[in-house]
mmCIF file with all atom_site columns, C-alpha atoms in Angstrom:
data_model
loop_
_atom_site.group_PDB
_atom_site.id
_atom_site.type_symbol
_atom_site.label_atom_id
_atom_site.label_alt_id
_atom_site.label_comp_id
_atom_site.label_asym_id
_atom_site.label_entity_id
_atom_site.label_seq_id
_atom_site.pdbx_PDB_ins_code
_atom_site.Cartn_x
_atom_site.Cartn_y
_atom_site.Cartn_z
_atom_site.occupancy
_atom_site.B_iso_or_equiv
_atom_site.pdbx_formal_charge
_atom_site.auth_seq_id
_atom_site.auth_comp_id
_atom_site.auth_asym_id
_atom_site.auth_atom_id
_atom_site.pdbx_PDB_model_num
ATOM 1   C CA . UNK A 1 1   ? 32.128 -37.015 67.100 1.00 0.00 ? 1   UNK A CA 1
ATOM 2   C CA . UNK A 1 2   ? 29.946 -34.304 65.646 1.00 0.00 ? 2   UNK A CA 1
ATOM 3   C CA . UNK A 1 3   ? 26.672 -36.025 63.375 1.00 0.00 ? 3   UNK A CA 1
ATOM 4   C CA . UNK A 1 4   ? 26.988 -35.151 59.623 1.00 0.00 ? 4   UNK A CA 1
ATOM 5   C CA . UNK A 1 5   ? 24.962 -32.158 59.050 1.00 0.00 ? 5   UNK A CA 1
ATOM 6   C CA . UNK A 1 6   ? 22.941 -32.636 55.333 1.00 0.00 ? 6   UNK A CA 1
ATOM 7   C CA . UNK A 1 7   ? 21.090 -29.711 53.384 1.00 0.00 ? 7   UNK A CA 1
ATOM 8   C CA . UNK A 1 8   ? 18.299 -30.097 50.970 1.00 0.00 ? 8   UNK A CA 1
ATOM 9   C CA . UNK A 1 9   ? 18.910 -29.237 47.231 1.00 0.00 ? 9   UNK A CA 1
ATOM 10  C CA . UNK A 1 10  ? 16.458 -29.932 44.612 1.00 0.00 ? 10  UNK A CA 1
ATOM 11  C CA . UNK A 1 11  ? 17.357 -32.793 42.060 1.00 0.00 ? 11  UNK A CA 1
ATOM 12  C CA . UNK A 1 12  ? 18.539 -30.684 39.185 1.00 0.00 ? 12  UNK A CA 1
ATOM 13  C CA . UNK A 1 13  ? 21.288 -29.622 41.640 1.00 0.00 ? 13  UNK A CA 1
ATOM 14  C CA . UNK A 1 14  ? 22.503 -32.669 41.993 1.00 0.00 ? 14  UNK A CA 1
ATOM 15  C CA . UNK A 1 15  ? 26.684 -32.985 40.874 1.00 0.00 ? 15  UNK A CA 1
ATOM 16  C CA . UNK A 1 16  ? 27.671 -36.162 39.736 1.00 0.00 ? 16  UNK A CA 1
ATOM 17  C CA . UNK A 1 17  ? 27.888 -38.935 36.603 1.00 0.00 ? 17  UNK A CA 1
ATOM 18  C CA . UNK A 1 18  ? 24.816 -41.211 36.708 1.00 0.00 ? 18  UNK A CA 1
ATOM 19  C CA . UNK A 1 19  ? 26.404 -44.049 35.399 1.00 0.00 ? 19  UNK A CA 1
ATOM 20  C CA . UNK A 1 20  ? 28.890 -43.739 37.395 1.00 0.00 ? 20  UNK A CA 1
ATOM 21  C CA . UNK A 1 21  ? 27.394 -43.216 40.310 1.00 0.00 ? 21  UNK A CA 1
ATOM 22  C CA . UNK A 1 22  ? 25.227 -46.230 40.038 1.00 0.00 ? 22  UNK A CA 1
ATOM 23  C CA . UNK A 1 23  ? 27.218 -48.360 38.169 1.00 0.00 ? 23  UNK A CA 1
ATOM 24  C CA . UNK A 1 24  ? 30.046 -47.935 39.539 1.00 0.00 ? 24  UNK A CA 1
ATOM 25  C CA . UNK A 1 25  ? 30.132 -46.745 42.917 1.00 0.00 ? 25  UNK A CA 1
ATOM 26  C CA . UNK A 1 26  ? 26.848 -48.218 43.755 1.00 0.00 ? 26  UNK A CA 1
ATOM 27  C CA . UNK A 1 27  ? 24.234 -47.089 46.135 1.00 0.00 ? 27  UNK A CA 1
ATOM 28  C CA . UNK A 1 28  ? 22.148 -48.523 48.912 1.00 0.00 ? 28  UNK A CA 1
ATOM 29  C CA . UNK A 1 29  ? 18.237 -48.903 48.591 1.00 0.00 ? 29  UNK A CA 1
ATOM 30  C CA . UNK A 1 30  ? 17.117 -48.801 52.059 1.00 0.00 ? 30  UNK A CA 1
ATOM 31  C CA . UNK A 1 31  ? 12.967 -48.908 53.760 1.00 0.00 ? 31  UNK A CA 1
ATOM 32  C CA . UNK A 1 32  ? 11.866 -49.462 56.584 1.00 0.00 ? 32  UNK A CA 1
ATOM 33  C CA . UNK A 1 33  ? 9.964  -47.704 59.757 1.00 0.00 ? 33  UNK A CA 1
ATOM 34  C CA . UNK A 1 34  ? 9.926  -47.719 63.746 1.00 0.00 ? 34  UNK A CA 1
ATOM 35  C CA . UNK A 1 35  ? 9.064  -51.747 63.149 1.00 0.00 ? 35  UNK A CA 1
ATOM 36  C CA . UNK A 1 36  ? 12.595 -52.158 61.578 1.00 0.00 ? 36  UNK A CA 1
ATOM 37  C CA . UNK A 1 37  ? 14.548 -51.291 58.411 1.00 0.00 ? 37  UNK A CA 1
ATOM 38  C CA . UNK A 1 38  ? 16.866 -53.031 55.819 1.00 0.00 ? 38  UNK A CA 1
ATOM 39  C CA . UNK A 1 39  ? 19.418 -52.043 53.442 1.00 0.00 ? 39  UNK A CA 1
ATOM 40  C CA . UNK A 1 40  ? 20.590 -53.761 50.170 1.00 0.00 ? 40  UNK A CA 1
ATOM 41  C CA . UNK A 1 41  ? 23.250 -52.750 47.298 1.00 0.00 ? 41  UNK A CA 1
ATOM 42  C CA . UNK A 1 42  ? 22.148 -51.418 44.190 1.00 0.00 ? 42  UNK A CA 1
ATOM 43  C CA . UNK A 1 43  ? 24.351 -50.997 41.097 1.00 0.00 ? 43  UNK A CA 1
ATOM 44  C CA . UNK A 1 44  ? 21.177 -50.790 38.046 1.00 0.00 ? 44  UNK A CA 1
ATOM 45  C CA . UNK A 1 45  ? 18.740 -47.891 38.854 1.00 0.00 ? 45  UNK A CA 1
ATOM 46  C CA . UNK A 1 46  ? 18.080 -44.694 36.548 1.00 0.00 ? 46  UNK A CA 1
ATOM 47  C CA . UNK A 1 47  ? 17.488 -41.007 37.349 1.00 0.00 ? 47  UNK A CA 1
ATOM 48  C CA . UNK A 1 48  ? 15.503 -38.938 34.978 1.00 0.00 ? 48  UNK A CA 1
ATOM 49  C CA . UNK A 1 49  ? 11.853 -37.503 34.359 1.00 0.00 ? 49  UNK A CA 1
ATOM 50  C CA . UNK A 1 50  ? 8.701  -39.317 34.218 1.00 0.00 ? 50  UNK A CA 1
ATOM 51  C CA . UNK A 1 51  ? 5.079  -38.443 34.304 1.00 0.00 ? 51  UNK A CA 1
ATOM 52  C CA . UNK A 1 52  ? 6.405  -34.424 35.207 1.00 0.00 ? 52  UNK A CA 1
ATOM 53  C CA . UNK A 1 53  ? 8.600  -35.178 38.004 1.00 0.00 ? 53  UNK A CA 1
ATOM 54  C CA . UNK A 1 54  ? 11.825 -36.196 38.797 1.00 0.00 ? 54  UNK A CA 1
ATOM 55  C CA . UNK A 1 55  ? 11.938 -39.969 39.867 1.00 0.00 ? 55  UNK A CA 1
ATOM 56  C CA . UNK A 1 56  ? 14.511 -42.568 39.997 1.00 0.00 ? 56  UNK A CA 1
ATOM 57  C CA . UNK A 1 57  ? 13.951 -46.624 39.188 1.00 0.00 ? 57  UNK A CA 1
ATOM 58  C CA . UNK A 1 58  ? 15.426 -49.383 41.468 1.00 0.00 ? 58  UNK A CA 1
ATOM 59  C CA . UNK A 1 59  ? 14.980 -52.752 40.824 1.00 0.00 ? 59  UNK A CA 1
ATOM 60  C CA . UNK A 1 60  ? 14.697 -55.453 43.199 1.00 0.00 ? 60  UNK A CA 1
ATOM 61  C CA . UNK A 1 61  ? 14.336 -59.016 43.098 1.00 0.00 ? 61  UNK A CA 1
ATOM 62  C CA . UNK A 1 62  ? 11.718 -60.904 44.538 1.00 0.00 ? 62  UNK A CA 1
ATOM 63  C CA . UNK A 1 63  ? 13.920 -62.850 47.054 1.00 0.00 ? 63  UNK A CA 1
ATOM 64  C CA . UNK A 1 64  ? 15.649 -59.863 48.657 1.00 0.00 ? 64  UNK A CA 1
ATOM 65  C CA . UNK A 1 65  ? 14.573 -58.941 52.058 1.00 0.00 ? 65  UNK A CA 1
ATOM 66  C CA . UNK A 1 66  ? 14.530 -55.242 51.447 1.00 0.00 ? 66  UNK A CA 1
ATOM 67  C CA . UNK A 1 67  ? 11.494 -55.659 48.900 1.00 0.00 ? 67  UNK A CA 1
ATOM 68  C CA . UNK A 1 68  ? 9.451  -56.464 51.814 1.00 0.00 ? 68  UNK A CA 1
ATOM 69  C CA . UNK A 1 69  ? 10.316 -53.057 53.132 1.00 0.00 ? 69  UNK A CA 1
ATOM 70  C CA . UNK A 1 70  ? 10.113 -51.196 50.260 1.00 0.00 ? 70  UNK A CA 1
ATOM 71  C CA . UNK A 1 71  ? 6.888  -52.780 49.260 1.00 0.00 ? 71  UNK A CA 1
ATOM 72  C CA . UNK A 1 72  ? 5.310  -52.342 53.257 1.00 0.00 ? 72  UNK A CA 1
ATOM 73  C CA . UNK A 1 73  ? 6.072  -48.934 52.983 1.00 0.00 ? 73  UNK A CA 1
ATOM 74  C CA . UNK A 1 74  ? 5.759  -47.437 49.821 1.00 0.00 ? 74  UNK A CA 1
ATOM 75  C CA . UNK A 1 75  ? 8.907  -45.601 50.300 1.00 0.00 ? 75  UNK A CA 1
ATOM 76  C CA . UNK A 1 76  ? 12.810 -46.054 50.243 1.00 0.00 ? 76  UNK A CA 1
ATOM 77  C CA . UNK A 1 77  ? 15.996 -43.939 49.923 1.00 0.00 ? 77  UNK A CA 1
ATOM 78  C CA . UNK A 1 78  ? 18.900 -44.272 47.370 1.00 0.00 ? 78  UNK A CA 1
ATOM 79  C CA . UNK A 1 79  ? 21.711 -43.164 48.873 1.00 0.00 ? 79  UNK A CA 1
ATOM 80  C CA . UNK A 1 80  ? 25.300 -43.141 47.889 1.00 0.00 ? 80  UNK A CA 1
ATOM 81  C CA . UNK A 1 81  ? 28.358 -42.824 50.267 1.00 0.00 ? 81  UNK A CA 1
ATOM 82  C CA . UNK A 1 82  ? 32.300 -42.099 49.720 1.00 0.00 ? 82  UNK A CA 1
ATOM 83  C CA . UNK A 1 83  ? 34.704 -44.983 48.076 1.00 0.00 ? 83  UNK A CA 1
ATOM 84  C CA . UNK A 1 84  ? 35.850 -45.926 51.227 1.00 0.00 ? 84  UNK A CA 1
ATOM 85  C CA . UNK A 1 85  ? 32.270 -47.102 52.267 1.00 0.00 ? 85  UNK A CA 1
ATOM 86  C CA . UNK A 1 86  ? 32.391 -49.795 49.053 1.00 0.00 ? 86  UNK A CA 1
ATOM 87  C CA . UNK A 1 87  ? 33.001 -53.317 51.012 1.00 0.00 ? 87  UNK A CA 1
ATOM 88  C CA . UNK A 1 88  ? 30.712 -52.277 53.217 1.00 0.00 ? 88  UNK A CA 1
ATOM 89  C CA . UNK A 1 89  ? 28.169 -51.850 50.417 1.00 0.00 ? 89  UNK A CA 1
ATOM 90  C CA . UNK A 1 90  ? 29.671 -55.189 48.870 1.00 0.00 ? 90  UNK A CA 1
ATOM 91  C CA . UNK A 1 91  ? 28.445 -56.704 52.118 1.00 0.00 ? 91  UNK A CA 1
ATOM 92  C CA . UNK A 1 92  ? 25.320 -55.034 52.574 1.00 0.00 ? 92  UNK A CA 1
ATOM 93  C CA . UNK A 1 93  ? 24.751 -56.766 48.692 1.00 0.00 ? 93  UNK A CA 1
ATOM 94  C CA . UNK A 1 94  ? 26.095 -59.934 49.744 1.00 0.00 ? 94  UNK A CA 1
ATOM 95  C CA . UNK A 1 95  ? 24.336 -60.427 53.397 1.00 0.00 ? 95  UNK A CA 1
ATOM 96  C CA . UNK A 1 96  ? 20.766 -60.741 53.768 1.00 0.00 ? 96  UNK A CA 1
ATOM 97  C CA . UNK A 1 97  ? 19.108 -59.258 57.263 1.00 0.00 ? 97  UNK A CA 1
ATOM 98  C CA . UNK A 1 98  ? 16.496 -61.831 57.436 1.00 0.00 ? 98  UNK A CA 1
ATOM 99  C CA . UNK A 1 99  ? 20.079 -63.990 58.287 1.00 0.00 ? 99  UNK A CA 1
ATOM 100 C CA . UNK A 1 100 ? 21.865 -61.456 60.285 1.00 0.00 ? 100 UNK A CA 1
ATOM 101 C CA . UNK A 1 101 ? 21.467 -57.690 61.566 1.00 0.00 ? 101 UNK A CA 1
ATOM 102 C CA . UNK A 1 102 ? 23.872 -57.013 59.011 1.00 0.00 ? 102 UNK A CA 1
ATOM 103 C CA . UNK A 1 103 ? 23.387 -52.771 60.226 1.00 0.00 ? 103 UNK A CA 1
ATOM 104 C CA . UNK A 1 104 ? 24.729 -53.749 63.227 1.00 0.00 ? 104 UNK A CA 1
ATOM 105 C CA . UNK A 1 105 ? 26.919 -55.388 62.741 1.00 0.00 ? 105 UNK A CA 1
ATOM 106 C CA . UNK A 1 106 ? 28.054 -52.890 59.642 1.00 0.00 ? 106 UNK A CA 1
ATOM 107 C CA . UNK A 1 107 ? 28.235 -50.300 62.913 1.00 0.00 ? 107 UNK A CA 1
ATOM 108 C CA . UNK A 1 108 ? 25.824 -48.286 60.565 1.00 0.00 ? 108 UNK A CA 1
ATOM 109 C CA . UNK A 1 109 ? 23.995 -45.613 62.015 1.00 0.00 ? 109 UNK A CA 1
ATOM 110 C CA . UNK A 1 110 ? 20.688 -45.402 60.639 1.00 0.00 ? 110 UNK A CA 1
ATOM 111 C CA . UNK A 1 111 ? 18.371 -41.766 60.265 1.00 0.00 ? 111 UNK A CA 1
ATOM 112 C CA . UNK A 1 112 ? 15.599 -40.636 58.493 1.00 0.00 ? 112 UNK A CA 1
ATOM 113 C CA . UNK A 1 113 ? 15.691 -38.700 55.466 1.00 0.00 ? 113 UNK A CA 1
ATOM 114 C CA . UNK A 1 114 ? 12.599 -37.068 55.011 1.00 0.00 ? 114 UNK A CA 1
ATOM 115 C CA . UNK A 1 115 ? 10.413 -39.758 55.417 1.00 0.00 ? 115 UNK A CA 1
ATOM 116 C CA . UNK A 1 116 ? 12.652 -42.553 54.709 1.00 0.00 ? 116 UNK A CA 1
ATOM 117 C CA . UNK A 1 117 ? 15.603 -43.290 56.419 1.00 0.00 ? 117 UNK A CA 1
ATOM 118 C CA . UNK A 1 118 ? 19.074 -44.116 55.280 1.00 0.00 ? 118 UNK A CA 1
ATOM 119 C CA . UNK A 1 119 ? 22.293 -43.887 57.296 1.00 0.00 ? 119 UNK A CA 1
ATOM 120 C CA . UNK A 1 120 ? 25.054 -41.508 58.665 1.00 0.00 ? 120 UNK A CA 1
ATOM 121 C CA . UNK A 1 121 ? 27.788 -40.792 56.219 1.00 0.00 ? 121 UNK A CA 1
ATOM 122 C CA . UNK A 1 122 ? 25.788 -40.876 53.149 1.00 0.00 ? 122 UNK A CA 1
ATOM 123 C CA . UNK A 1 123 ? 27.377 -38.343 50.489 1.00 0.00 ? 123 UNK A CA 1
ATOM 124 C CA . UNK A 1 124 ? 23.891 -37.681 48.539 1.00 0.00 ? 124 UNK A CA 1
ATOM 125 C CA . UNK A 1 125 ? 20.322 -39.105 49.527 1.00 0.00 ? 125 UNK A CA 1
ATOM 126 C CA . UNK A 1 126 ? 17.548 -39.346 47.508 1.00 0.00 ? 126 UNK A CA 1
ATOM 127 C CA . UNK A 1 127 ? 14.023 -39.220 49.431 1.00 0.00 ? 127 UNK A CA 1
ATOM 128 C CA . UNK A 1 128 ? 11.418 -41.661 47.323 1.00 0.00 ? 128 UNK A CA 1
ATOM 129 C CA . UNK A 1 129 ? 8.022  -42.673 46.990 1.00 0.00 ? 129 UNK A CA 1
ATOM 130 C CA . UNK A 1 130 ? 6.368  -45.643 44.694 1.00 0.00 ? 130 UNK A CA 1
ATOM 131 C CA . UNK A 1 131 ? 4.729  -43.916 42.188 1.00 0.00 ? 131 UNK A CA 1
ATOM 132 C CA . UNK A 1 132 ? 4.926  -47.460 40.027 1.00 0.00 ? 132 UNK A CA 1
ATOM 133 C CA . UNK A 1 133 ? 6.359  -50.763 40.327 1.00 0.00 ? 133 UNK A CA 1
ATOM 134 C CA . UNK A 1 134 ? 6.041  -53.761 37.887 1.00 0.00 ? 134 UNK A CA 1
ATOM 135 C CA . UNK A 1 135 ? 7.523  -57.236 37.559 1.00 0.00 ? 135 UNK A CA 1
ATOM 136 C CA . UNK A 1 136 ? 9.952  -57.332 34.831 1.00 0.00 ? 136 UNK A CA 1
ATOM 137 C CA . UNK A 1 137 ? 7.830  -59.754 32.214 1.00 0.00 ? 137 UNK A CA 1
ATOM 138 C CA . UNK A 1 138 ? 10.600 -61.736 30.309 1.00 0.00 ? 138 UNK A CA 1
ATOM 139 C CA . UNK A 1 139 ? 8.186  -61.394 26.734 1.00 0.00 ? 139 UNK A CA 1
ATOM 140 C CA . UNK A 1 140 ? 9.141  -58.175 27.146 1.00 0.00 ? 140 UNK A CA 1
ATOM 141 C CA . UNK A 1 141 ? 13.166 -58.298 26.239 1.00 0.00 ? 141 UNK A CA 1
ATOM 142 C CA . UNK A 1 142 ? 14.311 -58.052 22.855 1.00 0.00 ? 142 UNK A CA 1
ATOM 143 C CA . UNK A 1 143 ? 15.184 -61.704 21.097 1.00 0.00 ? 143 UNK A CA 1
ATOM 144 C CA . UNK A 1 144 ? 18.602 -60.932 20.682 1.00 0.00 ? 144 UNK A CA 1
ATOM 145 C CA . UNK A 1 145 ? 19.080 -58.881 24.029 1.00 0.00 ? 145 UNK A CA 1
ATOM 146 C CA . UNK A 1 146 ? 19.907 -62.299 25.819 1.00 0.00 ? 146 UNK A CA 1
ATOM 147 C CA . UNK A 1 147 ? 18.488 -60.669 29.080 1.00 0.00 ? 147 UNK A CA 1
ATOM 148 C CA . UNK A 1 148 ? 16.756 -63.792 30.224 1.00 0.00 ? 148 UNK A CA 1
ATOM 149 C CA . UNK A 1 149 ? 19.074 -66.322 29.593 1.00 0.00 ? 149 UNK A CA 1
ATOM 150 C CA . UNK A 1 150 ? 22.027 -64.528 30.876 1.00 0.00 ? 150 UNK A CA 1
ATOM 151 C CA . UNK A 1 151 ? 20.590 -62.413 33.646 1.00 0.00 ? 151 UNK A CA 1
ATOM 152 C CA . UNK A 1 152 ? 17.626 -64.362 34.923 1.00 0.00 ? 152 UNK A CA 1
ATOM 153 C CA . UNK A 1 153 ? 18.561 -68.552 34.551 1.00 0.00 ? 153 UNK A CA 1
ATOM 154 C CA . UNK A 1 154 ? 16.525 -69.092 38.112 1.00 0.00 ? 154 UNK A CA 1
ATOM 155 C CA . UNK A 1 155 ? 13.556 -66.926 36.612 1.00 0.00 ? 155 UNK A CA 1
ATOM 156 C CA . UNK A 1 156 ? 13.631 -64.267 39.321 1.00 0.00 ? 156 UNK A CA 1
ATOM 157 C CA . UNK A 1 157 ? 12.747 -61.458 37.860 1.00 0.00 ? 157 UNK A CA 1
ATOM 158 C CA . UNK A 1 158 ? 13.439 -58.120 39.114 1.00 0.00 ? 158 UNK A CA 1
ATOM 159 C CA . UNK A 1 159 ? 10.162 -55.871 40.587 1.00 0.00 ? 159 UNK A CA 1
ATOM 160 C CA . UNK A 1 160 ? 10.833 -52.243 39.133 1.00 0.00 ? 160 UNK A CA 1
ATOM 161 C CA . UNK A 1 161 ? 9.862  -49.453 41.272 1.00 0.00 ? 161 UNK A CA 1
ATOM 162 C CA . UNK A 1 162 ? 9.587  -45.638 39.721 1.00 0.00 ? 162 UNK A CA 1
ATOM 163 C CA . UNK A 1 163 ? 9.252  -43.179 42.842 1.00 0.00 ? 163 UNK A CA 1
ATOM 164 C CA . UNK A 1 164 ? 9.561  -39.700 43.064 1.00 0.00 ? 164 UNK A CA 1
ATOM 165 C CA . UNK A 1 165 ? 11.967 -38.030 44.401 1.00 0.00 ? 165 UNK A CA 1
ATOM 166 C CA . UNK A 1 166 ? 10.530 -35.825 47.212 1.00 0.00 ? 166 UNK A CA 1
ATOM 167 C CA . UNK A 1 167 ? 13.943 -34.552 48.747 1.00 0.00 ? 167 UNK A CA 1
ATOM 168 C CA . UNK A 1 168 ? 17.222 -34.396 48.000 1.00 0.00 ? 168 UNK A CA 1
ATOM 169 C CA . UNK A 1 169 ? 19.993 -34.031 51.199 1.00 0.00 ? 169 UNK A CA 1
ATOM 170 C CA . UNK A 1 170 ? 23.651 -33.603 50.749 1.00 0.00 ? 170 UNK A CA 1
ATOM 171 C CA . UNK A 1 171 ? 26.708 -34.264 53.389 1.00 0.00 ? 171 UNK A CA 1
ATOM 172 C CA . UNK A 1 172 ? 28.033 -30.324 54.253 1.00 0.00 ? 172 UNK A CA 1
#
């Protein structure tokens, strides 16, 4: 089997619906280096402009074994892969590695991507670095948003990372 071959675009080339994208077909947030890398499902994230560069925002709760990654490393990749790669992304969201090498076991193949890695098959890859990251502070939501009480009962609130995107690859 021949390894997927991937060119580098620049973000503004990038084809696709956002929402959809994320919200929808999900995407993996995955960190790590030679010491060992993890993988977890994202479906809330934005892509957009910030302080004059292109960046995306993840967010990650506090609990989730990737964090440590991302946070060790200053890095991460958000990548998205084909519909027929969705339970597999419904078990990387549903499996933590600090219980299982859930990669592994996934048969994933794992490569870097610039200087992040991500895995074999990916459709689109977005490079990142930390640029920012913040807990979510619940005095921040709106009063009648009903963010906390609805999305945060156990009071885990989600670290947001801004990074910048430093490559782009796409699946040829």
């Amino acid at each position: 089997m021949q390894e997927n071959q991937y060119r580098q675009i620049q973000p503004c080339e990038v084809q696709g619906n956002p929402f959809e994208m994320l919200g929808k077909q999900w995407a993996l947030v995955t960190a790590g280096d030679e010491n060992g890398i993890n993988t977890m499902t994202v479906s809330w994230g934005m892509l957009g402009v910030m302080w004059g560069q292109d960046v995306v925002q993840v967010v990650i709760r506090p609990q989730r074994y990737t964090k440590e990654f991302v946070d060790r490393t200053g890095r991460f990749t958000l990548s998205f892969y084909g519909p027929d790669a969705k339970p597999t992304l419904g078990y990387f969201g549903k499996v933590s590695g600090r219980d299982e090498d859930k990669i592994a076991k996934a048969g994933w193949k794992p490569r870097l991507f610039g200087k992040a890695p991500a895995f074999e098959g990916a459709e689109l890859v977005f490079s990142c670095r930390i640029l920012h990251s913040q807990r979510l502070n619940p005095e921040g939501f709106a009063p009648d948003a009903n963010c906390d009480e609805r999305w945060y009962p156990e009071k885990d609130y989600h670290e947001m990372y801004i990074a910048t995107i430093e490559q782009v690859f796409v699946k040829e």
